[in-house]
């Protein structure tokens, strides 16, 4: 029996397994030791044998599978993986991985399944908390604490790098910690839970968001508990809400059912405005009567067509809901439909839409693959002044109440599409989505650490370009706008 020591990890196992297979060492002659504190006598002789034997490769499917299994905590995993590799390479059983009834394959599949599940939980339940900002660049820094069941931290790190590229973060775990500084990923030792921050303002924000997306009509307590086992609750800021929301769910569900019959009925203007004249009265998404069984964008658009949450519906021809593929990776948010959009019922089909099309094309972006929508879904306008010639409907910017009243629709669209990138065109869209005092002139560009999507870009609205009287200036601004669009998809 030979003892083979590895640094616990797939790469170390792979290197040694490769030499052992080339030397045709049978599995039963090896004791794998991953405590990395013992010397193995075996390798000096194996290396000299293998020098003459040339290259070795394992099937891709095996490598992918072994990489997952290697993350499992079970110490037997190295021996079992080697045994399967031996049967494939030396025994010639090329289809072994497909033999799900084989005891060894079944055992490894169970391990791979547990690892996949653990990775899924890490992706779903890591919650970053803001801890400060870098002194020089003022980049905000976030830290999260997570306790995985298996050794999944490094394998799962690329997911977080992709999702949160724009912010500095650390994920601390008892075994290993990973840190992203905007350019490189660093791995350090694990830490004690006391080093992770527990409570701050971000928790309140997150709780507010969780409350607004919680839909009582879709509540399935068992499924929810299976998806979010209690062991993760202690690290989740929304956990204290869960019990409360579950208890309130049946009352809220009844209210939603009752509300369904009343929404489409036109409400007399005065009574309506009296009842909805403060911001806090704006509806939440959960109060909008969406069919719990069908929350597709087309179902939402149908309900939005009857929306009376603010007075803009009265003077508009129709609700202009977003448009584009449900699986779009890019979402573009404008302010509100203009005159042409109001008549045609589609976003960005008028002059601003045409300029947007040209700039998207210049940035190499396919408009038909993007989802386009607006912060406000009705056209707000006033008649042109008397004596101004041809009667026209003049655009008026929506006020804060109208933006807030429409926000549940935008939230629902973002939740449904889950885009990789959101481009916010103009101050209204940026204020609706980022914060009410957002300044496009000062803060234009990539928005760091947005929870809405991995990339959020705020830029000017194409109608701003159309309004610039100076041709040269317009050209310059258009170039800058195209740069912003390119940044969004870079
Ligand atoms: N401007 C917008 O913001 N949206 C449209 O759909 C058209 C013009």
GROMACS .gro file of C-alpha atoms in nm, residues 2-458:
model
  457
    2UNK     CA    1   0.141   0.343  -0.094
    3UNK     CA    2   0.039   0.664   0.077
    4UNK     CA    3  -0.019   0.949  -0.164
    5UNK     CA    4  -0.037   1.292  -0.008
    6UNK     CA    5  -0.210   1.582  -0.174
    7UNK     CA    6  -0.277   1.943  -0.095
    8UNK     CA    7  -0.650   1.912  -0.054
    9UNK     CA    8  -0.777   2.035  -0.389
   10UNK     CA    9  -0.856   1.915  -0.737
   11UNK     CA   10  -0.535   2.033  -0.906
   12UNK     CA   11  -0.311   1.851  -0.663
   13UNK     CA   12  -0.519   1.532  -0.688
   14UNK     CA   13  -0.518   1.554  -1.068
   15UNK     CA   14  -0.142   1.583  -1.089
   16UNK     CA   15  -0.083   1.278  -0.871
   17UNK     CA   16  -0.364   1.075  -1.026
   18UNK     CA   17  -0.215   1.138  -1.368
   19UNK     CA   18   0.124   0.994  -1.264
   20UNK     CA   19  -0.038   0.699  -1.093
   21UNK     CA   20  -0.251   0.615  -1.396
   22UNK     CA   21   0.048   0.640  -1.629
   23UNK     CA   22   0.226   0.395  -1.399
   24UNK     CA   23  -0.092   0.178  -1.393
   25UNK     CA   24  -0.101   0.170  -1.012
   26UNK     CA   25  -0.427  -0.007  -0.911
   27UNK     CA   26  -0.662   0.182  -0.677
   28UNK     CA   27  -0.641  -0.077  -0.404
   29UNK     CA   28  -0.267  -0.010  -0.366
   30UNK     CA   29  -0.316   0.356  -0.277
   31UNK     CA   30  -0.411   0.529   0.046
   32UNK     CA   31  -0.494   0.893  -0.028
   33UNK     CA   32  -0.398   1.141   0.237
   34UNK     CA   33  -0.514   1.497   0.204
   35UNK     CA   34  -0.393   1.631   0.534
   36UNK     CA   35  -0.085   1.749   0.340
   37UNK     CA   36   0.153   1.680   0.627
   38UNK     CA   37   0.308   1.353   0.521
   39UNK     CA   38   0.577   1.276   0.272
   40UNK     CA   39   0.508   1.023   0.000
   41UNK     CA   40   0.788   0.800  -0.104
   42UNK     CA   41   0.611   0.694  -0.420
   43UNK     CA   42   0.665   0.984  -0.652
   44UNK     CA   43   1.035   0.981  -0.716
   45UNK     CA   44   1.010   0.641  -0.882
   46UNK     CA   45   0.683   0.721  -1.063
   47UNK     CA   46   0.825   1.036  -1.219
   48UNK     CA   47   1.114   0.849  -1.375
   49UNK     CA   48   0.877   0.582  -1.514
   50UNK     CA   49   0.644   0.847  -1.651
   51UNK     CA   50   0.907   1.054  -1.822
   52UNK     CA   51   0.914   0.796  -2.096
   53UNK     CA   52   0.537   0.758  -2.123
   54UNK     CA   53   0.429   1.083  -2.279
   55UNK     CA   54   0.098   1.264  -2.244
   56UNK     CA   55  -0.210   1.175  -2.052
   57UNK     CA   56  -0.557   1.313  -2.086
   58UNK     CA   57  -0.884   1.233  -1.912
   59UNK     CA   58  -1.225   1.276  -2.082
   60UNK     CA   59  -1.362   1.631  -2.041
   61UNK     CA   60  -1.684   1.503  -1.883
   62UNK     CA   61  -1.482   1.323  -1.617
   63UNK     CA   62  -1.269   1.631  -1.543
   64UNK     CA   63  -1.578   1.853  -1.498
   65UNK     CA   64  -1.746   1.593  -1.280
   66UNK     CA   65  -1.431   1.532  -1.073
   67UNK     CA   66  -1.388   1.904  -1.016
   68UNK     CA   67  -1.729   1.916  -0.851
   69UNK     CA   68  -1.679   1.599  -0.647
   70UNK     CA   69  -1.340   1.728  -0.531
   71UNK     CA   70  -1.524   2.004  -0.343
   72UNK     CA   71  -1.713   1.754  -0.127
   73UNK     CA   72  -1.606   1.712   0.236
   74UNK     CA   73  -1.607   1.332   0.228
   75UNK     CA   74  -1.243   1.214   0.263
   76UNK     CA   75  -1.319   0.908   0.045
   77UNK     CA   76  -1.369   1.123  -0.261
   78UNK     CA   77  -1.006   1.104  -0.380
   79UNK     CA   78  -0.996   0.725  -0.370
   80UNK     CA   79  -1.333   0.692  -0.540
   81UNK     CA   80  -1.240   0.939  -0.813
   82UNK     CA   81  -0.915   0.757  -0.875
   83UNK     CA   82  -1.093   0.426  -0.893
   84UNK     CA   83  -1.334   0.558  -1.156
   85UNK     CA   84  -1.052   0.718  -1.354
   86UNK     CA   85  -0.863   0.387  -1.341
   87UNK     CA   86  -1.165   0.196  -1.470
   88UNK     CA   87  -1.205   0.445  -1.757
   89UNK     CA   88  -0.839   0.475  -1.857
   90UNK     CA   89  -0.693   0.135  -1.775
   91UNK     CA   90  -1.011  -0.075  -1.777
   92UNK     CA   91  -1.124   0.091  -2.104
   93UNK     CA   92  -1.479   0.154  -1.975
   94UNK     CA   93  -1.535   0.480  -2.166
   95UNK     CA   94  -1.908   0.492  -2.085
   96UNK     CA   95  -1.863   0.439  -1.714
   97UNK     CA   96  -1.990   0.787  -1.620
   98UNK     CA   97  -2.323   0.707  -1.786
   99UNK     CA   98  -2.374   0.395  -1.572
  100UNK     CA   99  -2.587   0.556  -1.304
  101UNK     CA  100  -2.662   0.225  -1.133
  102UNK     CA  101  -2.295   0.152  -1.076
  103UNK     CA  102  -2.238   0.187  -0.701
  104UNK     CA  103  -1.922   0.397  -0.734
  105UNK     CA  104  -2.077   0.630  -0.993
  106UNK     CA  105  -2.392   0.664  -0.788
  107UNK     CA  106  -2.192   0.756  -0.475
  108UNK     CA  107  -1.993   1.019  -0.663
  109UNK     CA  108  -2.309   1.156  -0.825
  110UNK     CA  109  -2.460   1.206  -0.480
  111UNK     CA  110  -2.149   1.401  -0.378
  112UNK     CA  111  -2.161   1.614  -0.695
  113UNK     CA  112  -2.528   1.684  -0.628
  114UNK     CA  113  -2.457   1.801  -0.273
  115UNK     CA  114  -2.181   2.028  -0.401
  116UNK     CA  115  -2.408   2.177  -0.672
  117UNK     CA  116  -2.671   2.245  -0.411
  118UNK     CA  117  -2.421   2.409  -0.179
  119UNK     CA  118  -2.296   2.632  -0.462
  120UNK     CA  119  -2.652   2.729  -0.545
  121UNK     CA  120  -2.709   2.827  -0.181
  122UNK     CA  121  -2.393   3.034  -0.177
  123UNK     CA  122  -2.502   3.220  -0.491
  124UNK     CA  123  -2.846   3.282  -0.344
  125UNK     CA  124  -2.768   3.361   0.019
  126UNK     CA  125  -2.450   3.563   0.026
  127UNK     CA  126  -2.550   3.909   0.150
  128UNK     CA  127  -2.294   4.188   0.124
  129UNK     CA  128  -2.274   4.458   0.387
  130UNK     CA  129  -2.103   4.788   0.327
  131UNK     CA  130  -1.799   4.834   0.549
  132UNK     CA  131  -1.638   5.151   0.415
  133UNK     CA  132  -1.457   5.284   0.115
  134UNK     CA  133  -1.103   5.292  -0.013
  135UNK     CA  134  -0.917   5.607   0.096
  136UNK     CA  135  -0.776   5.681  -0.249
  137UNK     CA  136  -1.041   5.584  -0.506
  138UNK     CA  137  -1.344   5.606  -0.277
  139UNK     CA  138  -1.467   5.270  -0.406
  140UNK     CA  139  -1.721   5.133  -0.164
  141UNK     CA  140  -1.628   4.805   0.003
  142UNK     CA  141  -1.856   4.521   0.096
  143UNK     CA  142  -1.814   4.211   0.308
  144UNK     CA  143  -2.026   3.898   0.336
  145UNK     CA  144  -2.013   3.601   0.568
  146UNK     CA  145  -2.106   3.252   0.449
  147UNK     CA  146  -2.071   2.902   0.592
  148UNK     CA  147  -2.059   2.649   0.311
  149UNK     CA  148  -2.104   2.278   0.371
  150UNK     CA  149  -1.831   2.186   0.124
  151UNK     CA  150  -1.509   2.331  -0.019
  152UNK     CA  151  -1.689   2.538  -0.281
  153UNK     CA  152  -1.558   2.888  -0.222
  154UNK     CA  153  -1.292   2.906  -0.494
  155UNK     CA  154  -1.501   2.720  -0.751
  156UNK     CA  155  -1.791   2.959  -0.695
  157UNK     CA  156  -1.582   3.278  -0.684
  158UNK     CA  157  -1.607   3.350  -1.062
  159UNK     CA  158  -1.986   3.382  -1.026
  160UNK     CA  159  -1.942   3.670  -0.779
  161UNK     CA  160  -1.667   3.832  -0.984
  162UNK     CA  161  -1.898   3.838  -1.285
  163UNK     CA  162  -2.200   3.954  -1.090
  164UNK     CA  163  -2.030   4.218  -0.875
  165UNK     CA  164  -1.742   4.325  -1.097
  166UNK     CA  165  -1.793   4.691  -1.018
  167UNK     CA  166  -1.753   4.680  -0.641
  168UNK     CA  167  -1.479   4.577  -0.397
  169UNK     CA  168  -1.590   4.284  -0.187
  170UNK     CA  169  -1.478   4.000   0.037
  171UNK     CA  170  -1.662   3.680   0.113
  172UNK     CA  171  -1.539   3.545   0.444
  173UNK     CA  172  -1.588   3.182   0.534
  174UNK     CA  173  -1.443   2.964   0.812
  175UNK     CA  174  -1.213   2.784   0.571
  176UNK     CA  175  -1.111   3.030   0.300
  177UNK     CA  176  -1.188   3.389   0.216
  178UNK     CA  177  -1.202   3.547  -0.126
  179UNK     CA  178  -1.151   3.913  -0.206
  180UNK     CA  179  -1.215   4.111  -0.525
  181UNK     CA  180  -1.052   4.452  -0.576
  182UNK     CA  181  -1.199   4.531  -0.917
  183UNK     CA  182  -0.908   4.367  -1.098
  184UNK     CA  183  -0.791   4.054  -0.925
  185UNK     CA  184  -0.931   3.783  -0.707
  186UNK     CA  185  -0.732   3.700  -0.394
  187UNK     CA  186  -0.771   3.393  -0.176
  188UNK     CA  187  -0.674   3.404   0.192
  189UNK     CA  188  -0.728   3.186   0.497
  190UNK     CA  189  -1.066   3.147   0.658
  191UNK     CA  190  -1.174   3.365   0.946
  192UNK     CA  191  -1.386   3.354   1.252
  193UNK     CA  192  -1.742   3.475   1.218
  194UNK     CA  193  -1.673   3.759   1.461
  195UNK     CA  194  -1.472   3.929   1.185
  196UNK     CA  195  -1.775   3.964   0.956
  197UNK     CA  196  -1.998   4.270   0.988
  198UNK     CA  197  -2.348   4.194   1.105
  199UNK     CA  198  -2.584   4.485   1.077
  200UNK     CA  199  -2.591   4.812   0.884
  201UNK     CA  200  -2.802   5.034   0.669
  202UNK     CA  201  -2.782   4.797   0.372
  203UNK     CA  202  -2.982   4.546   0.570
  204UNK     CA  203  -3.270   4.790   0.593
  205UNK     CA  204  -3.253   4.853   0.221
  206UNK     CA  205  -3.250   4.484   0.148
  207UNK     CA  206  -3.541   4.420   0.384
  208UNK     CA  207  -3.742   4.692   0.209
  209UNK     CA  208  -3.671   4.535  -0.128
  210UNK     CA  209  -3.752   4.185  -0.005
  211UNK     CA  210  -4.081   4.304   0.137
  212UNK     CA  211  -4.176   4.468  -0.190
  213UNK     CA  212  -4.102   4.159  -0.402
  214UNK     CA  213  -4.268   3.917  -0.160
  215UNK     CA  214  -4.590   3.802  -0.324
  216UNK     CA  215  -4.835   3.643  -0.080
  217UNK     CA  216  -5.038   3.482  -0.357
  218UNK     CA  217  -4.737   3.275  -0.454
  219UNK     CA  218  -4.645   3.174  -0.101
  220UNK     CA  219  -4.557   2.807  -0.060
  221UNK     CA  220  -4.413   2.774   0.287
  222UNK     CA  221  -4.271   2.422   0.238
  223UNK     CA  222  -4.103   2.509  -0.091
  224UNK     CA  223  -3.967   2.827   0.062
  225UNK     CA  224  -3.820   2.640   0.355
  226UNK     CA  225  -3.667   2.381   0.125
  227UNK     CA  226  -3.511   2.656  -0.086
  228UNK     CA  227  -3.399   2.862   0.210
  229UNK     CA  228  -3.320   2.615   0.491
  230UNK     CA  229  -3.325   2.760   0.840
  231UNK     CA  230  -2.950   2.722   0.881
  232UNK     CA  231  -2.898   3.015   0.637
  233UNK     CA  232  -3.152   3.241   0.804
  234UNK     CA  233  -2.918   3.371   1.072
  235UNK     CA  234  -2.704   3.548   0.810
  236UNK     CA  235  -2.993   3.693   0.610
  237UNK     CA  236  -3.119   4.041   0.689
  238UNK     CA  237  -3.462   3.953   0.551
  239UNK     CA  238  -3.499   3.651   0.784
  240UNK     CA  239  -3.685   3.839   1.061
  241UNK     CA  240  -3.941   3.941   0.800
  242UNK     CA  241  -4.023   3.593   0.685
  243UNK     CA  242  -4.239   3.491   0.980
  244UNK     CA  243  -4.420   3.822   0.974
  245UNK     CA  244  -4.483   3.803   0.598
  246UNK     CA  245  -4.605   3.446   0.620
  247UNK     CA  246  -4.854   3.541   0.890
  248UNK     CA  247  -4.976   3.844   0.695
  249UNK     CA  248  -4.991   3.654   0.366
  250UNK     CA  249  -5.346   3.523   0.383
  251UNK     CA  250  -5.490   3.865   0.469
  252UNK     CA  251  -5.294   4.028   0.191
  253UNK     CA  252  -5.394   3.755  -0.056
  254UNK     CA  253  -5.762   3.814   0.020
  255UNK     CA  254  -5.710   4.186  -0.030
  256UNK     CA  255  -5.548   4.120  -0.368
  257UNK     CA  256  -5.838   3.904  -0.482
  258UNK     CA  257  -6.085   4.171  -0.374
  259UNK     CA  258  -5.880   4.442  -0.546
  260UNK     CA  259  -5.888   4.256  -0.877
  261UNK     CA  260  -6.247   4.343  -0.953
  262UNK     CA  261  -6.213   4.712  -0.878
  263UNK     CA  262  -5.893   4.818  -1.058
  264UNK     CA  263  -6.017   4.820  -1.420
  265UNK     CA  264  -6.318   5.034  -1.333
  266UNK     CA  265  -6.243   5.398  -1.418
  267UNK     CA  266  -6.230   5.607  -1.103
  268UNK     CA  267  -6.377   5.960  -1.106
  269UNK     CA  268  -6.086   6.199  -1.139
  270UNK     CA  269  -6.138   6.414  -0.831
  271UNK     CA  270  -6.198   6.131  -0.589
  272UNK     CA  271  -5.903   5.954  -0.735
  273UNK     CA  272  -5.662   6.243  -0.701
  274UNK     CA  273  -5.779   6.310  -0.348
  275UNK     CA  274  -5.711   5.955  -0.250
  276UNK     CA  275  -5.364   5.944  -0.403
  277UNK     CA  276  -5.201   6.270  -0.340
  278UNK     CA  277  -4.902   6.177  -0.132
  279UNK     CA  278  -4.605   5.965  -0.222
  280UNK     CA  279  -4.666   5.714   0.050
  281UNK     CA  280  -4.999   5.629  -0.112
  282UNK     CA  281  -4.831   5.498  -0.428
  283UNK     CA  282  -4.907   5.129  -0.474
  284UNK     CA  283  -4.664   4.850  -0.410
  285UNK     CA  284  -4.617   4.579  -0.666
  286UNK     CA  285  -4.788   4.331  -0.437
  287UNK     CA  286  -5.103   4.545  -0.446
  288UNK     CA  287  -5.127   4.527  -0.822
  289UNK     CA  288  -5.363   4.246  -0.921
  290UNK     CA  289  -5.126   4.025  -1.116
  291UNK     CA  290  -5.241   3.673  -1.182
  292UNK     CA  291  -5.021   3.468  -0.946
  293UNK     CA  292  -5.013   3.185  -1.197
  294UNK     CA  293  -4.906   3.404  -1.488
  295UNK     CA  294  -4.650   3.672  -1.418
  296UNK     CA  295  -4.518   3.681  -1.773
  297UNK     CA  296  -4.443   4.020  -1.925
  298UNK     CA  297  -4.744   3.993  -2.155
  299UNK     CA  298  -4.970   3.924  -1.854
  300UNK     CA  299  -4.817   4.222  -1.674
  301UNK     CA  300  -4.868   4.441  -1.980
  302UNK     CA  301  -5.237   4.348  -1.984
  303UNK     CA  302  -5.285   4.452  -1.623
  304UNK     CA  303  -5.072   4.764  -1.671
  305UNK     CA  304  -5.308   4.865  -1.952
  306UNK     CA  305  -5.571   4.924  -1.683
  307UNK     CA  306  -5.339   5.095  -1.435
  308UNK     CA  307  -5.488   5.399  -1.263
  309UNK     CA  308  -5.218   5.445  -1.001
  310UNK     CA  309  -5.154   5.805  -1.105
  311UNK     CA  310  -5.358   6.056  -1.305
  312UNK     CA  311  -5.152   6.029  -1.626
  313UNK     CA  312  -5.376   5.759  -1.775
  314UNK     CA  313  -5.654   6.011  -1.827
  315UNK     CA  314  -5.486   6.221  -2.095
  316UNK     CA  315  -5.284   5.943  -2.252
  317UNK     CA  316  -5.402   5.722  -2.537
  318UNK     CA  317  -5.276   5.404  -2.375
  319UNK     CA  318  -5.023   5.249  -2.140
  320UNK     CA  319  -4.694   5.193  -2.321
  321UNK     CA  320  -4.543   4.886  -2.156
  322UNK     CA  321  -4.190   4.762  -2.220
  323UNK     CA  322  -4.109   4.556  -2.524
  324UNK     CA  323  -3.844   4.298  -2.611
  325UNK     CA  324  -3.746   3.936  -2.549
  326UNK     CA  325  -3.809   3.796  -2.197
  327UNK     CA  326  -3.457   3.654  -2.200
  328UNK     CA  327  -3.294   3.984  -2.301
  329UNK     CA  328  -2.956   4.039  -2.133
  330UNK     CA  329  -2.975   4.414  -2.188
  331UNK     CA  330  -3.251   4.638  -2.060
  332UNK     CA  331  -3.283   5.003  -2.160
  333UNK     CA  332  -3.496   5.233  -1.947
  334UNK     CA  333  -3.616   5.572  -2.073
  335UNK     CA  334  -3.830   5.839  -1.912
  336UNK     CA  335  -4.181   5.807  -2.053
  337UNK     CA  336  -4.341   5.750  -2.393
  338UNK     CA  337  -4.352   6.049  -2.624
  339UNK     CA  338  -4.624   6.156  -2.865
  340UNK     CA  339  -4.552   5.885  -3.127
  341UNK     CA  340  -4.508   5.613  -2.865
  342UNK     CA  341  -4.839   5.710  -2.706
  343UNK     CA  342  -5.019   5.671  -3.038
  344UNK     CA  343  -4.846   5.349  -3.143
  345UNK     CA  344  -4.832   5.188  -2.796
  346UNK     CA  345  -4.462   5.099  -2.832
  347UNK     CA  346  -4.154   5.245  -2.660
  348UNK     CA  347  -3.892   5.441  -2.850
  349UNK     CA  348  -4.052   5.456  -3.194
  350UNK     CA  349  -4.051   5.838  -3.231
  351UNK     CA  350  -3.761   6.077  -3.303
  352UNK     CA  351  -3.572   5.998  -2.978
  353UNK     CA  352  -3.617   5.628  -3.056
  354UNK     CA  353  -3.472   5.675  -3.404
  355UNK     CA  354  -3.166   5.852  -3.267
  356UNK     CA  355  -3.134   5.580  -3.005
  357UNK     CA  356  -3.143   5.319  -3.283
  358UNK     CA  357  -2.860   5.491  -3.467
  359UNK     CA  358  -2.646   5.520  -3.155
  360UNK     CA  359  -2.711   5.159  -3.056
  361UNK     CA  360  -2.605   5.048  -3.403
  362UNK     CA  361  -2.291   5.265  -3.375
  363UNK     CA  362  -2.213   5.094  -3.044
  364UNK     CA  363  -2.263   4.751  -3.202
  365UNK     CA  364  -2.577   4.675  -2.999
  366UNK     CA  365  -2.866   4.485  -3.153
  367UNK     CA  366  -3.183   4.667  -3.045
  368UNK     CA  367  -3.403   4.367  -3.120
  369UNK     CA  368  -3.219   4.163  -2.854
  370UNK     CA  369  -3.275   4.429  -2.586
  371UNK     CA  370  -3.577   4.496  -2.366
  372UNK     CA  371  -3.683   4.862  -2.386
  373UNK     CA  372  -3.907   5.028  -2.136
  374UNK     CA  373  -3.972   5.353  -1.951
  375UNK     CA  374  -3.977   5.466  -1.589
  376UNK     CA  375  -4.328   5.600  -1.648
  377UNK     CA  376  -4.566   5.416  -1.877
  378UNK     CA  377  -4.807   5.696  -1.976
  379UNK     CA  378  -4.735   6.004  -2.189
  380UNK     CA  379  -4.749   6.322  -1.983
  381UNK     CA  380  -4.818   6.626  -2.196
  382UNK     CA  381  -4.971   6.970  -2.213
  383UNK     CA  382  -5.124   7.143  -2.516
  384UNK     CA  383  -4.906   7.391  -2.703
  385UNK     CA  384  -4.986   7.749  -2.605
  386UNK     CA  385  -5.271   7.924  -2.786
  387UNK     CA  386  -5.152   8.103  -3.101
  388UNK     CA  387  -4.847   7.880  -3.136
  389UNK     CA  388  -4.965   7.753  -3.476
  390UNK     CA  389  -5.039   7.383  -3.524
  391UNK     CA  390  -5.182   7.227  -3.209
  392UNK     CA  391  -4.929   6.987  -3.062
  393UNK     CA  392  -4.898   6.789  -2.745
  394UNK     CA  393  -4.589   6.908  -2.561
  395UNK     CA  394  -4.387   6.674  -2.344
  396UNK     CA  395  -4.391   6.742  -1.972
  397UNK     CA  396  -4.155   6.566  -1.730
  398UNK     CA  397  -4.326   6.331  -1.484
  399UNK     CA  398  -4.313   6.435  -1.120
  400UNK     CA  399  -4.187   6.228  -0.830
  401UNK     CA  400  -4.531   6.096  -0.745
  402UNK     CA  401  -4.595   5.973  -1.098
  403UNK     CA  402  -4.253   5.807  -1.109
  404UNK     CA  403  -4.317   5.636  -0.775
  405UNK     CA  404  -4.665   5.527  -0.876
  406UNK     CA  405  -4.523   5.359  -1.185
  407UNK     CA  406  -4.220   5.209  -1.012
  408UNK     CA  407  -4.378   4.873  -0.927
  409UNK     CA  408  -4.409   4.805  -1.301
  410UNK     CA  409  -4.046   4.883  -1.361
  411UNK     CA  410  -3.945   4.667  -1.063
  412UNK     CA  411  -4.157   4.385  -1.198
  413UNK     CA  412  -3.998   4.414  -1.541
  414UNK     CA  413  -3.646   4.414  -1.393
  415UNK     CA  414  -3.729   4.114  -1.173
  416UNK     CA  415  -3.877   3.925  -1.466
  417UNK     CA  416  -3.602   3.996  -1.718
  418UNK     CA  417  -3.314   3.980  -1.463
  419UNK     CA  418  -3.090   4.154  -1.716
  420UNK     CA  419  -2.716   4.146  -1.706
  421UNK     CA  420  -2.698   4.515  -1.795
  422UNK     CA  421  -2.936   4.805  -1.745
  423UNK     CA  422  -2.887   5.132  -1.931
  424UNK     CA  423  -3.070   5.424  -1.772
  425UNK     CA  424  -3.141   5.703  -2.017
  426UNK     CA  425  -3.173   6.043  -1.855
  427UNK     CA  426  -3.237   6.176  -1.507
  428UNK     CA  427  -3.591   6.039  -1.463
  429UNK     CA  428  -3.486   5.679  -1.527
  430UNK     CA  429  -3.174   5.715  -1.311
  431UNK     CA  430  -3.369   5.875  -1.028
  432UNK     CA  431  -3.641   5.612  -1.044
  433UNK     CA  432  -3.390   5.331  -1.023
  434UNK     CA  433  -3.088   5.462  -0.834
  435UNK     CA  434  -3.196   5.743  -0.599
  436UNK     CA  435  -3.415   6.053  -0.627
  437UNK     CA  436  -3.126   6.303  -0.619
  438UNK     CA  437  -2.914   6.130  -0.882
  439UNK     CA  438  -2.728   6.380  -1.105
  440UNK     CA  439  -2.658   6.261  -1.457
  441UNK     CA  440  -2.406   6.538  -1.520
  442UNK     CA  441  -2.192   6.440  -1.222
  443UNK     CA  442  -2.255   6.069  -1.186
  444UNK     CA  443  -2.292   5.950  -1.544
  445UNK     CA  444  -2.129   5.616  -1.630
  446UNK     CA  445  -2.100   5.279  -1.459
  447UNK     CA  446  -2.288   5.263  -1.129
  448UNK     CA  447  -2.086   5.078  -0.872
  449UNK     CA  448  -2.235   4.790  -0.671
  450UNK     CA  449  -2.594   4.815  -0.789
  451UNK     CA  450  -2.803   4.528  -0.656
  452UNK     CA  451  -3.029   4.551  -0.961
  453UNK     CA  452  -2.800   4.397  -1.219
  454UNK     CA  453  -2.432   4.316  -1.259
  455UNK     CA  454  -2.388   4.626  -1.476
  456UNK     CA  455  -2.588   4.945  -1.450
  457UNK     CA  456  -2.499   5.245  -1.666
  458UNK     CA  457  -2.656   5.587  -1.636
   0.00000   0.00000   0.00000
